[in-house]
Amino acid sequence: MSELVFFSGTMDCGKSTLALQIGHNRSARGLQGVIFTRDDRAGEGKLSSRLGLVTEAVEAAPGMDLYGYLVDQMSRGRRVDYVIVDEAQFLAPEQIDQLARVVDDLELDVFAFGITTDFRTKLFPGSQRLIELADRVETLQVEAMCWCGARATHNARTVDGEMVVEGEQVVVGDVDRLAGEVGYEVLCRRHHRRRMTSAAARAAALSPDVLPVIST
């Protein structure tokens, strides 16, 4: 029986890698799928992993009818056995409803991958709708780590290494960006609450205020 499955986790927990693996496994068995993505780090119409793997995908643009796209493709004779959706948090709630319809009416498995909350710890609308509609919600077992070594549970947005908590919900960026650019970092709850990024921690460690005093 077909299912809508939501694989969720923080950044750096291997969501895109698993999406690529699921596609590879099904392709090896002779199955054919459609991959949707939105605002991937590798550019439009790409599904990429931080491990360096990249494949072509269909850009799920705002306002795009995902159900209608699949029906059109199948009516033209294209075989579709399953659907993969990466960066699903960026989809609109109505597009998540369309994915549920793909499962129910077209009887295709849909595997959606995305982060649950934004840099303000608020649910993305797409992720919220997936939690509401999915047949299964799977938390990925590869745990991302905060700079302190604890399990990372929150996504932080940074500018010049400093954490910010205001701004638009969706701003495309990535880890390890250059100074002045928007970047992201995964943190444990304690350090997210304290706005203590890895850069801030390094700066604090080098501060003269915390260095040992040597008497002369």
PDB file of C-alpha atoms in Angstrom:
ATOM      1  CA  MET A   1       0.000   0.000   0.000  1.00  0.00           C
ATOM      2  CA  SER A   2       1.390   3.387  -0.981  1.00  0.00           C
ATOM      3  CA  GLU A   3       2.510   5.818   1.720  1.00  0.00           C
ATOM      4  CA  LEU A   4       3.452   9.447   2.288  1.00  0.00           C
ATOM      5  CA  VAL A   5       6.594   9.280   4.431  1.00  0.00           C
ATOM      6  CA  PHE A   6       8.273  12.341   5.951  1.00  0.00           C
ATOM      7  CA  PHE A   7      11.959  11.944   6.847  1.00  0.00           C
ATOM      8  CA  SER A   8      12.899  14.818   9.126  1.00  0.00           C
ATOM      9  CA  GLY A   9      15.915  16.065  11.024  1.00  0.00           C
ATOM     10  CA  THR A  10      18.277  18.991  11.387  1.00  0.00           C
ATOM     11  CA  MET A  11      20.777  20.041   8.761  1.00  0.00           C
ATOM     12  CA  ASP A  12      23.798  17.737   8.438  1.00  0.00           C
ATOM     13  CA  CYS A  13      21.814  14.615   9.374  1.00  0.00           C
ATOM     14  CA  GLY A  14      21.965  13.026   5.916  1.00  0.00           C
ATOM     15  CA  LYS A  15      18.491  13.753   4.524  1.00  0.00           C
ATOM     16  CA  SER A  16      19.605  14.405   0.956  1.00  0.00           C
ATOM     17  CA  THR A  17      22.017  11.473   1.058  1.00  0.00           C
ATOM     18  CA  LEU A  18      19.175   9.160   2.077  1.00  0.00           C
ATOM     19  CA  ALA A  19      16.946  10.624  -0.651  1.00  0.00           C
ATOM     20  CA  LEU A  20      19.627   9.822  -3.227  1.00  0.00           C
ATOM     21  CA  GLN A  21      20.084   6.343  -1.762  1.00  0.00           C
ATOM     22  CA  ILE A  22      16.365   5.580  -1.935  1.00  0.00           C
ATOM     23  CA  GLY A  23      16.316   6.694  -5.560  1.00  0.00           C
ATOM     24  CA  HIS A  24      19.378   4.602  -6.349  1.00  0.00           C
ATOM     25  CA  ASN A  25      17.959   1.469  -4.712  1.00  0.00           C
ATOM     26  CA  ARG A  26      14.689   1.694  -6.619  1.00  0.00           C
ATOM     27  CA  SER A  27      16.411   2.506  -9.888  1.00  0.00           C
ATOM     28  CA  ALA A  28      18.592  -0.591  -9.445  1.00  0.00           C
ATOM     29  CA  ARG A  29      15.386  -2.660  -9.277  1.00  0.00           C
ATOM     30  CA  GLY A  30      14.132  -1.217 -12.559  1.00  0.00           C
ATOM     31  CA  LEU A  31      11.759   1.310 -11.001  1.00  0.00           C
ATOM     32  CA  GLN A  32      11.451   4.855 -12.323  1.00  0.00           C
ATOM     33  CA  GLY A  33      10.719   7.889 -10.184  1.00  0.00           C
ATOM     34  CA  VAL A  34      10.313  11.643 -10.220  1.00  0.00           C
ATOM     35  CA  ILE A  35      12.469  13.761  -7.923  1.00  0.00           C
ATOM     36  CA  PHE A  36      11.244  17.176  -6.832  1.00  0.00           C
ATOM     37  CA  THR A  37      13.363  19.693  -4.967  1.00  0.00           C
ATOM     38  CA  ARG A  38      13.282  23.370  -3.999  1.00  0.00           C
ATOM     39  CA  ASP A  39      16.167  25.787  -3.510  1.00  0.00           C
ATOM     40  CA  ASP A  40      18.893  23.147  -3.380  1.00  0.00           C
ATOM     41  CA  ARG A  41      22.398  24.367  -2.527  1.00  0.00           C
ATOM     42  CA  ALA A  42      23.647  23.080  -5.925  1.00  0.00           C
ATOM     43  CA  GLY A  43      21.201  25.244  -7.847  1.00  0.00           C
ATOM     44  CA  GLU A  44      17.824  24.995  -9.538  1.00  0.00           C
ATOM     45  CA  GLY A  45      16.704  21.530 -10.599  1.00  0.00           C
ATOM     46  CA  LYS A  46      19.355  19.714  -8.566  1.00  0.00           C
ATOM     47  CA  LEU A  47      19.292  17.322  -5.624  1.00  0.00           C
ATOM     48  CA  SER A  48      22.663  17.327  -3.910  1.00  0.00           C
ATOM     49  CA  SER A  49      24.269  15.861  -0.829  1.00  0.00           C
ATOM     50  CA  ARG A  50      27.079  17.398   1.192  1.00  0.00           C
ATOM     51  CA  LEU A  51      28.991  14.203   0.412  1.00  0.00           C
ATOM     52  CA  GLY A  52      29.287  15.497  -3.162  1.00  0.00           C
ATOM     53  CA  LEU A  53      26.545  13.433  -4.825  1.00  0.00           C
ATOM     54  CA  VAL A  54      24.279  15.295  -7.263  1.00  0.00           C
ATOM     55  CA  THR A  55      21.396  14.272  -9.515  1.00  0.00           C
ATOM     56  CA  GLU A  56      18.918  16.047 -11.741  1.00  0.00           C
ATOM     57  CA  ALA A  57      15.543  16.958 -10.256  1.00  0.00           C
ATOM     58  CA  VAL A  58      12.391  18.921 -11.041  1.00  0.00           C
ATOM     59  CA  GLU A  59      12.306  22.323  -9.356  1.00  0.00           C
ATOM     60  CA  ALA A  60       9.060  22.512  -7.377  1.00  0.00           C
ATOM     61  CA  ALA A  61       8.489  26.219  -7.931  1.00  0.00           C
ATOM     62  CA  PRO A  62       6.007  28.218  -5.847  1.00  0.00           C
ATOM     63  CA  GLY A  63       2.494  27.671  -7.192  1.00  0.00           C
ATOM     64  CA  MET A  64       3.437  24.523  -9.111  1.00  0.00           C
ATOM     65  CA  ASP A  65       0.781  21.795  -9.024  1.00  0.00           C
ATOM     66  CA  LEU A  66       2.806  18.698  -8.189  1.00  0.00           C
ATOM     67  CA  TYR A  67      -0.143  16.349  -8.645  1.00  0.00           C
ATOM     68  CA  GLY A  68      -1.001  17.930 -11.992  1.00  0.00           C
ATOM     69  CA  TYR A  69       2.621  17.666 -13.146  1.00  0.00           C
ATOM     70  CA  LEU A  70       2.715  13.937 -12.410  1.00  0.00           C
ATOM     71  CA  VAL A  71      -0.644  13.295 -14.069  1.00  0.00           C
ATOM     72  CA  ASP A  72       0.567  15.156 -17.162  1.00  0.00           C
ATOM     73  CA  GLN A  73       3.805  13.168 -17.278  1.00  0.00           C
ATOM     74  CA  MET A  74       1.996   9.851 -16.893  1.00  0.00           C
ATOM     75  CA  SER A  75      -0.605  10.783 -19.524  1.00  0.00           C
ATOM     76  CA  ARG A  76       2.275  11.349 -21.948  1.00  0.00           C
ATOM     77  CA  GLY A  77       3.427   7.797 -21.378  1.00  0.00           C
ATOM     78  CA  ARG A  78       6.113   8.380 -18.776  1.00  0.00           C
ATOM     79  CA  ARG A  79       6.425   5.627 -16.218  1.00  0.00           C
ATOM     80  CA  VAL A  80       6.381   6.815 -12.610  1.00  0.00           C
ATOM     81  CA  ASP A  81       6.732   4.277  -9.796  1.00  0.00           C
ATOM     82  CA  TYR A  82       7.562   6.575  -6.877  1.00  0.00           C
ATOM     83  CA  VAL A  83       8.188  10.210  -5.954  1.00  0.00           C
ATOM     84  CA  ILE A  84      11.015  11.772  -3.935  1.00  0.00           C
ATOM     85  CA  VAL A  85      10.772  15.314  -2.585  1.00  0.00           C
ATOM     86  CA  ASP A  86      13.817  16.996  -1.049  1.00  0.00           C
ATOM     87  CA  GLU A  87      13.781  20.321   0.834  1.00  0.00           C
ATOM     88  CA  ALA A  88      10.102  19.649   1.455  1.00  0.00           C
ATOM     89  CA  GLN A  89       9.985  22.260   4.210  1.00  0.00           C
ATOM     90  CA  PHE A  90       9.998  24.938   1.515  1.00  0.00           C
ATOM     91  CA  LEU A  91       6.811  23.671  -0.142  1.00  0.00           C
ATOM     92  CA  ALA A  92       3.493  25.409   0.448  1.00  0.00           C
ATOM     93  CA  PRO A  93       0.880  23.525   2.496  1.00  0.00           C
ATOM     94  CA  GLU A  94      -1.302  23.111  -0.599  1.00  0.00           C
ATOM     95  CA  GLN A  95       1.609  21.394  -2.358  1.00  0.00           C
ATOM     96  CA  ILE A  96       1.829  18.936   0.542  1.00  0.00           C
ATOM     97  CA  ASP A  97      -1.889  18.289   0.051  1.00  0.00           C
ATOM     98  CA  GLN A  98      -1.109  17.524  -3.593  1.00  0.00           C
ATOM     99  CA  LEU A  99       1.514  14.982  -2.518  1.00  0.00           C
ATOM    100  CA  ALA A 100      -1.058  13.279  -0.297  1.00  0.00           C
ATOM    101  CA  ARG A 101      -3.366  13.115  -3.306  1.00  0.00           C
ATOM    102  CA  VAL A 102      -0.554  11.506  -5.328  1.00  0.00           C
ATOM    103  CA  VAL A 103      -0.433   8.735  -2.728  1.00  0.00           C
ATOM    104  CA  ASP A 104      -4.191   8.280  -2.461  1.00  0.00           C
ATOM    105  CA  ASP A 105      -5.274   8.709  -6.086  1.00  0.00           C
ATOM    106  CA  LEU A 106      -2.226   7.634  -8.091  1.00  0.00           C
ATOM    107  CA  GLU A 107      -1.144   5.030  -5.522  1.00  0.00           C
ATOM    108  CA  LEU A 108       2.497   6.079  -5.604  1.00  0.00           C
ATOM    109  CA  ASP A 109       4.880   6.105  -2.669  1.00  0.00           C
ATOM    110  CA  VAL A 110       6.041   9.626  -1.824  1.00  0.00           C
ATOM    111  CA  PHE A 111       9.237  10.076   0.198  1.00  0.00           C
ATOM    112  CA  ALA A 112       9.576  13.634   1.491  1.00  0.00           C
ATOM    113  CA  PHE A 113      12.727  14.947   3.174  1.00  0.00           C
ATOM    114  CA  GLY A 114      13.109  18.173   5.100  1.00  0.00           C
ATOM    115  CA  ILE A 115      14.007  20.011   8.256  1.00  0.00           C
ATOM    116  CA  THR A 116      11.183  20.571  10.696  1.00  0.00           C
ATOM    117  CA  THR A 117      11.882  23.992  12.223  1.00  0.00           C
ATOM    118  CA  ASP A 118      13.535  27.170  11.032  1.00  0.00           C
ATOM    119  CA  PHE A 119      16.293  29.254  12.627  1.00  0.00           C
ATOM    120  CA  ARG A 120      13.720  30.740  15.025  1.00  0.00           C
ATOM    121  CA  THR A 121      12.641  27.237  16.165  1.00  0.00           C
ATOM    122  CA  LYS A 122       9.280  27.733  14.398  1.00  0.00           C
ATOM    123  CA  LEU A 123       7.739  25.041  12.210  1.00  0.00           C
ATOM    124  CA  PHE A 124       8.019  25.518   8.459  1.00  0.00           C
ATOM    125  CA  PRO A 125       4.475  25.508   6.991  1.00  0.00           C
ATOM    126  CA  GLY A 126       5.409  22.663   4.640  1.00  0.00           C
ATOM    127  CA  SER A 127       6.830  20.569   7.459  1.00  0.00           C
ATOM    128  CA  GLN A 128       3.834  21.255   9.650  1.00  0.00           C
ATOM    129  CA  ARG A 129       1.481  20.058   6.939  1.00  0.00           C
ATOM    130  CA  LEU A 130       3.587  16.944   6.398  1.00  0.00           C
ATOM    131  CA  ILE A 131       3.392  16.118  10.101  1.00  0.00           C
ATOM    132  CA  GLU A 132      -0.368  16.518   9.873  1.00  0.00           C
ATOM    133  CA  LEU A 133      -0.816  14.355   6.762  1.00  0.00           C
ATOM    134  CA  ALA A 134       2.039  11.855   6.568  1.00  0.00           C
ATOM    135  CA  ASP A 135       1.375   8.158   7.021  1.00  0.00           C
ATOM    136  CA  ARG A 136       4.742   7.976   8.767  1.00  0.00           C
ATOM    137  CA  VAL A 137       7.173  10.532  10.183  1.00  0.00           C
ATOM    138  CA  GLU A 138      10.717   9.184  10.480  1.00  0.00           C
ATOM    139  CA  THR A 139      13.432  10.994  12.431  1.00  0.00           C
ATOM    140  CA  LEU A 140      16.765  10.296  10.805  1.00  0.00           C
ATOM    141  CA  GLN A 141      19.119   8.318  13.001  1.00  0.00           C
ATOM    142  CA  VAL A 142      22.334  10.014  11.850  1.00  0.00           C
ATOM    143  CA  GLU A 143      22.675  12.642  14.554  1.00  0.00           C
ATOM    144  CA  ALA A 144      24.162  15.998  13.670  1.00  0.00           C
ATOM    145  CA  MET A 145      26.439  17.399  16.363  1.00  0.00           C
ATOM    146  CA  CYS A 146      26.687  20.812  17.956  1.00  0.00           C
ATOM    147  CA  TRP A 147      30.170  22.320  18.216  1.00  0.00           C
ATOM    148  CA  CYS A 148      30.182  21.282  21.890  1.00  0.00           C
ATOM    149  CA  GLY A 149      29.747  17.616  20.963  1.00  0.00           C
ATOM    150  CA  ALA A 150      26.140  17.312  22.104  1.00  0.00           C
ATOM    151  CA  ARG A 151      23.355  16.187  19.773  1.00  0.00           C
ATOM    152  CA  ALA A 152      22.285  19.079  17.548  1.00  0.00           C
ATOM    153  CA  THR A 153      18.557  19.702  17.645  1.00  0.00           C
ATOM    154  CA  HIS A 154      18.213  23.255  16.322  1.00  0.00           C
ATOM    155  CA  ASN A 155      19.145  25.111  13.146  1.00  0.00           C
ATOM    156  CA  ALA A 156      20.788  28.516  13.547  1.00  0.00           C
ATOM    157  CA  ARG A 157      21.242  31.251  10.955  1.00  0.00           C
ATOM    158  CA  THR A 158      24.486  33.198  11.127  1.00  0.00           C
ATOM    159  CA  VAL A 159      25.949  36.350   9.612  1.00  0.00           C
ATOM    160  CA  ASP A 160      29.673  36.881  10.159  1.00  0.00           C
ATOM    161  CA  GLY A 161      29.543  33.951  12.543  1.00  0.00           C
ATOM    162  CA  GLU A 162      26.959  35.650  14.751  1.00  0.00           C
ATOM    163  CA  MET A 163      23.582  34.037  15.248  1.00  0.00           C
ATOM    164  CA  VAL A 164      20.526  36.028  14.135  1.00  0.00           C
ATOM    165  CA  VAL A 165      16.943  35.395  15.179  1.00  0.00           C
ATOM    166  CA  GLU A 166      15.085  37.843  12.933  1.00  0.00           C
ATOM    167  CA  GLY A 167      14.482  37.926   9.204  1.00  0.00           C
ATOM    168  CA  GLU A 168      12.607  36.108   6.479  1.00  0.00           C
ATOM    169  CA  GLN A 169      11.945  32.442   7.134  1.00  0.00           C
ATOM    170  CA  VAL A 170      13.535  31.271   3.880  1.00  0.00           C
ATOM    171  CA  VAL A 171      16.971  32.599   2.955  1.00  0.00           C
ATOM    172  CA  VAL A 172      19.111  30.175   0.981  1.00  0.00           C
ATOM    173  CA  GLY A 173      22.496  29.537   2.531  1.00  0.00           C
ATOM    174  CA  ASP A 174      24.706  26.706   3.658  1.00  0.00           C
ATOM    175  CA  VAL A 175      27.278  25.733   6.232  1.00  0.00           C
ATOM    176  CA  ASP A 176      30.861  26.994   5.917  1.00  0.00           C
ATOM    177  CA  ARG A 177      29.961  30.208   4.109  1.00  0.00           C
ATOM    178  CA  LEU A 178      32.428  33.083   3.907  1.00  0.00           C
ATOM    179  CA  ALA A 179      32.229  35.994   6.324  1.00  0.00           C
ATOM    180  CA  GLY A 180      29.450  38.416   5.482  1.00  0.00           C
ATOM    181  CA  GLU A 181      27.316  35.753   3.859  1.00  0.00           C
ATOM    182  CA  VAL A 182      24.268  34.083   5.321  1.00  0.00           C
ATOM    183  CA  GLY A 183      25.223  30.733   6.765  1.00  0.00           C
ATOM    184  CA  TYR A 184      23.671  28.042   8.913  1.00  0.00           C
ATOM    185  CA  GLU A 185      24.886  25.981  11.823  1.00  0.00           C
ATOM    186  CA  VAL A 186      23.339  23.196  13.859  1.00  0.00           C
ATOM    187  CA  LEU A 187      23.327  23.669  17.621  1.00  0.00           C
ATOM    188  CA  CYS A 188      22.089  21.912  20.719  1.00  0.00           C
ATOM    189  CA  ARG A 189      19.157  23.599  22.468  1.00  0.00           C
ATOM    190  CA  ARG A 190      21.369  25.056  25.205  1.00  0.00           C
ATOM    191  CA  HIS A 191      23.653  26.871  22.813  1.00  0.00           C
ATOM    192  CA  HIS A 192      20.815  27.894  20.512  1.00  0.00           C
ATOM    193  CA  ARG A 193      19.123  29.531  23.497  1.00  0.00           C
ATOM    194  CA  ARG A 194      22.375  31.260  24.416  1.00  0.00           C
ATOM    195  CA  ARG A 195      23.086  32.193  20.751  1.00  0.00           C
ATOM    196  CA  MET A 196      26.498  30.593  21.152  1.00  0.00           C
ATOM    197  CA  THR A 197      27.779  29.544  17.742  1.00  0.00           C
ATOM    198  CA  SER A 198      31.117  27.842  17.153  1.00  0.00           C
ATOM    199  CA  ALA A 199      32.617  31.195  16.113  1.00  0.00           C
ATOM    200  CA  ALA A 200      31.331  32.852  19.274  1.00  0.00           C
ATOM    201  CA  ALA A 201      32.739  30.017  21.360  1.00  0.00           C
ATOM    202  CA  ARG A 202      36.169  30.396  19.735  1.00  0.00           C
ATOM    203  CA  ALA A 203      36.111  34.141  20.285  1.00  0.00           C
ATOM    204  CA  ALA A 204      35.223  33.658  23.949  1.00  0.00           C
ATOM    205  CA  ALA A 205      38.033  31.135  24.387  1.00  0.00           C
ATOM    206  CA  LEU A 206      40.558  33.634  22.967  1.00  0.00           C
ATOM    207  CA  SER A 207      39.264  36.593  24.950  1.00  0.00           C
ATOM    208  CA  PRO A 208      41.831  38.136  27.340  1.00  0.00           C
ATOM    209  CA  ASP A 209      39.120  38.097  29.981  1.00  0.00           C
ATOM    210  CA  VAL A 210      39.260  34.319  30.150  1.00  0.00           C
ATOM    211  CA  LEU A 211      42.974  33.744  29.621  1.00  0.00           C
ATOM    212  CA  PRO A 212      45.016  32.774  32.681  1.00  0.00           C
ATOM    213  CA  VAL A 213      46.831  35.615  34.413  1.00  0.00           C
ATOM    214  CA  ILE A 214      50.604  35.145  34.651  1.00  0.00           C
ATOM    215  CA  SER A 215      52.194  37.019  37.509  1.00  0.00           C
ATOM    216  CA  THR A 216      55.606  38.624  37.008  1.00  0.00           C
TER     217      THR A 216
END
